[in-house]
Amino acid sequence: MNVLLFGPPGSGKGTQAKDLAAALGIPHVATGDIFRRHLKEGTELGLRAKSFLHGGGLVPDSFTCEIVESRLLEPDTAGGALLDGFPRTAVQAEWLLDWLAARGKRVDAVINLVVPDQVIIDRVSGRRACPSCGATYHVSFAPAPGGVCSRCGAAVVQREDDKEFVVVRRLETYARETVPVLPVLRPRTKIHDIAGTGEVSEIRSRIFSALGLS
Ligand code: AMP
C-alpha cells in the first residue's frame, strides 16, 4: 500500500508518520530526513542539496526523484511506503504516479493535513532540536529545561530551516509549487482532507478513521 502524507511544512506530517507507518505496516520515507542525513554526513548528495535546504527552496525535481527511486527500490518498500514530503511539485507527482503504474502499483490514499499559515509559523519558529540525539522541543509548548536536552544533555538549537524568515519562504514555496500537486493526484487517488489543528492524538484519530484503521 502506498500512502502520501501531504500538507505544508510544519503541518505535523513527521509527528503523525511514525504511528501511521506502524499501523499500515509500511516504512516511513521522508525526503526531508533523507536530505538532512546526507547533509549531516557531508556526502556529495548532501552538498548538492545544502543551498536549497537552507534557503527554504526545493531541491530540483530530477535529483529528488532519483533519491526517491533508489529508496523505493530497496527491499523493505516492496510492499509500499508512507511517503512524507514527496511529491512536492506537479512534476514529482506525475513522475511518482507513472513510476508506480509501470510496476502495477498506485497511490492508494493521500492524507492532506490542513493547517492555517499563522499556526504553522508559531509552531515551526518555536521548535528547537537536539543536535546530538534528535529530540525535539518547543519554546512555548514543550521547552527544553535550561535550553538543554533532557534526554542527553546537549544544548538544543533552532534548525536552520525552522528560522521564521525561512518558514515564511517555505510556505510561499508550498503555495506556489506544492498546492498544484493536488489537482494532479485528485483524479487518480482518494484525497482525505484532515484538519491538522488540535491535539496530536485528535489529529491521529482523524487520520486513522479516514483510513479505516483503529
Ligand atoms: P521537510 O523536512 O520535508 O520540510 O524538507 C526539508 C527540505 O528538504 C525542504 O525545505 C526542501 O529544501 C527539501 N525537500 C524535501 N522534500 C523535497 C521534495 N520532495 N522536493 C524538493 N525538495 C525537498
XYZ file of C-alpha atoms and ligand atoms in Angstrom:
237
model
C 0.000 0.000 0.000
C 1.331 3.440 -0.907
C 0.072 6.367 1.135
C 1.111 10.030 0.878
C 1.273 12.399 3.828
C 0.637 15.792 2.330
C 0.493 19.284 3.848
C 2.544 22.436 4.371
C 5.883 22.323 6.205
C 5.083 22.262 9.929
C 1.621 20.768 9.492
C 2.619 17.773 11.636
C 3.356 15.189 8.941
C 6.501 13.963 10.689
C 4.720 13.753 14.062
C 1.931 11.599 12.653
C 4.110 9.495 10.390
C 5.608 7.060 12.898
C 2.342 5.660 14.294
C 0.679 5.689 10.904
C 3.521 3.800 9.198
C 3.471 1.236 12.013
C -0.312 0.803 11.749
C -0.094 0.379 7.975
C 2.943 -1.917 8.254
C 4.982 0.074 5.735
C 8.212 2.112 6.085
C 8.111 5.872 6.581
C 10.035 7.582 3.771
C 10.620 11.312 4.336
C 12.632 13.108 1.670
C 13.496 15.964 4.089
C 15.027 13.407 6.505
C 17.000 11.793 3.679
C 18.421 15.164 2.582
C 19.232 16.207 6.173
C 21.003 12.911 6.844
C 23.206 13.385 3.779
C 23.900 16.968 4.825
C 24.948 15.862 8.314
C 27.156 13.105 6.933
C 28.700 15.544 4.439
C 28.063 13.309 1.402
C 28.218 14.671 -2.136
C 24.426 14.478 -2.298
C 24.216 16.500 0.918
C 26.475 19.184 -0.520
C 24.321 19.379 -3.651
C 21.153 19.772 -1.546
C 22.553 22.192 1.067
C 21.767 25.569 -0.503
C 18.183 24.513 -1.308
C 17.517 23.215 2.200
C 18.975 26.237 3.970
C 17.269 28.746 1.698
C 13.773 27.282 2.090
C 13.527 26.363 -1.589
C 13.049 22.976 -3.202
C 15.744 20.581 -4.323
C 15.430 20.164 -8.140
C 12.903 17.560 -9.318
C 15.263 15.256 -11.214
C 17.626 14.994 -8.257
C 14.724 14.432 -5.795
C 13.045 11.777 -7.969
C 16.392 9.950 -8.267
C 16.673 9.822 -4.470
C 13.092 8.580 -4.090
C 13.521 5.981 -6.809
C 16.564 4.475 -5.136
C 14.683 4.381 -1.814
C 11.625 2.729 -3.424
C 13.873 0.077 -4.978
C 15.089 -1.077 -1.561
C 13.533 -4.394 -0.479
C 11.683 -3.029 2.567
C 9.480 -0.800 0.394
C 8.397 -3.615 -1.956
C 5.003 -3.686 -0.180
C 4.610 0.084 -0.272
C 5.662 3.150 1.681
C 4.310 6.080 3.616
C 5.745 8.995 1.657
C 6.171 12.195 3.652
C 7.219 15.413 1.914
C 7.087 13.848 -1.546
C 5.749 14.666 -4.117
C 6.255 18.406 -3.647
C 5.727 19.547 -7.245
C 3.365 18.601 -10.084
C 6.377 17.141 -11.944
C 7.235 14.886 -8.989
C 3.577 13.825 -8.689
C 3.385 12.845 -12.372
C 6.690 11.018 -12.059
C 5.510 9.063 -8.986
C 2.146 8.082 -10.483
C 3.853 6.889 -13.676
C 6.663 5.120 -11.820
C 4.173 3.192 -9.671
C 1.824 2.480 -12.604
C 4.722 0.981 -14.590
C 5.082 -1.535 -11.740
C 1.356 -2.255 -11.398
C 1.095 -0.093 -8.289
C -0.638 3.120 -7.356
C -1.058 5.771 -4.678
C -3.786 4.204 -2.530
C -4.600 7.248 -0.415
C -3.467 10.783 0.369
C -3.738 12.345 3.815
C -3.867 16.104 3.272
C -3.235 17.935 6.568
C -4.887 21.357 6.502
C -3.378 23.979 8.863
C -3.582 27.819 8.707
C -0.287 29.631 7.926
C -0.094 31.568 11.216
C -0.425 28.366 13.273
C 2.471 26.926 11.275
C 4.682 29.987 11.737
C 4.171 29.826 15.538
C 4.739 26.071 15.649
C 7.831 25.899 13.480
C 9.726 29.022 14.527
C 9.382 27.959 18.196
C 10.730 24.491 17.516
C 14.131 23.510 18.979
C 16.059 20.331 18.280
C 18.837 18.437 19.980
C 21.764 18.226 17.530
C 23.029 15.155 19.329
C 20.074 12.749 19.763
C 17.408 14.417 17.571
C 14.834 15.034 20.351
C 12.561 17.999 19.591
C 11.155 20.712 21.858
C 9.076 23.872 21.550
C 9.774 27.169 23.339
C 6.100 27.536 24.383
C 4.537 24.063 24.321
C 7.405 21.755 25.370
C 10.500 23.748 26.396
C 13.890 22.106 26.935
C 14.671 22.865 30.615
C 17.516 25.414 30.743
C 17.934 25.100 26.973
C 19.447 21.620 27.275
C 18.119 18.301 26.025
C 16.553 16.354 28.900
C 17.420 13.093 27.165
C 21.150 13.582 26.542
C 22.190 16.967 27.996
C 23.295 18.682 24.739
C 22.336 22.340 24.156
C 19.261 22.491 21.922
C 19.341 24.613 18.766
C 16.978 26.085 16.216
C 17.235 24.173 12.954
C 18.413 26.424 10.130
C 15.243 25.788 8.117
C 12.989 26.484 11.152
C 14.022 30.190 11.321
C 10.977 32.422 10.839
C 12.041 34.023 7.549
C 12.799 30.564 6.165
C 9.393 29.251 7.358
C 7.608 32.111 5.581
C 9.585 31.366 2.426
C 8.779 27.639 2.711
C 5.055 28.451 2.989
C 5.288 30.618 -0.136
C 7.088 27.798 -1.918
C 4.366 25.385 -0.745
C 1.570 27.587 -2.121
C 3.336 28.112 -5.440
C 4.927 24.697 -6.115
C 3.184 22.107 -3.960
C -0.515 23.004 -3.883
C -0.619 22.270 -7.673
C 0.139 18.628 -6.810
C -3.454 18.128 -5.597
C -5.196 18.517 -8.984
C -2.659 16.036 -10.443
C -3.432 13.451 -7.745
C -7.181 14.001 -7.382
C -8.353 12.103 -10.495
C -6.068 9.149 -9.709
C -6.420 8.587 -5.984
C -8.504 9.301 -2.896
C -7.540 12.519 -1.048
C -8.617 12.816 2.595
C -8.613 16.426 3.836
C -7.853 16.284 7.559
C -7.860 19.260 9.968
C -4.293 19.373 11.304
C -5.066 21.588 14.309
C -5.723 20.495 17.900
C -4.084 17.762 19.963
C -1.700 15.347 18.264
C -3.916 12.447 19.449
C -7.059 14.033 17.944
C -5.352 14.504 14.590
C -4.128 10.917 14.755
C -7.709 9.700 15.328
C -8.989 11.711 12.366
C -6.324 10.202 10.104
C -6.872 6.663 11.361
C -10.627 6.858 10.944
C -10.277 8.289 7.420
C -8.157 5.258 6.511
C -10.390 2.789 8.351
C -7.672 1.976 10.921
C -8.383 1.573 14.624
P 10.939 18.760 5.083
O 11.624 18.203 6.278
O 10.034 17.779 4.409
O 10.245 20.057 5.365
O 12.085 19.084 3.996
C 13.159 19.937 4.281
C 13.734 20.499 2.994
O 14.197 19.420 2.154
C 12.761 21.277 2.126
O 12.615 22.621 2.524
C 13.400 21.148 0.742
O 14.506 22.000 0.593
C 13.943 19.706 0.778
N 12.947 18.731 0.275
C 12.303 17.765 0.992
N 11.469 17.054 0.216
C 11.558 17.595 -1.035
C 10.933 17.313 -2.280
N 10.012 16.350 -2.409
N 11.272 18.083 -3.344
C 12.187 19.054 -3.236
N 12.808 19.389 -2.088
C 12.512 18.662 -0.989
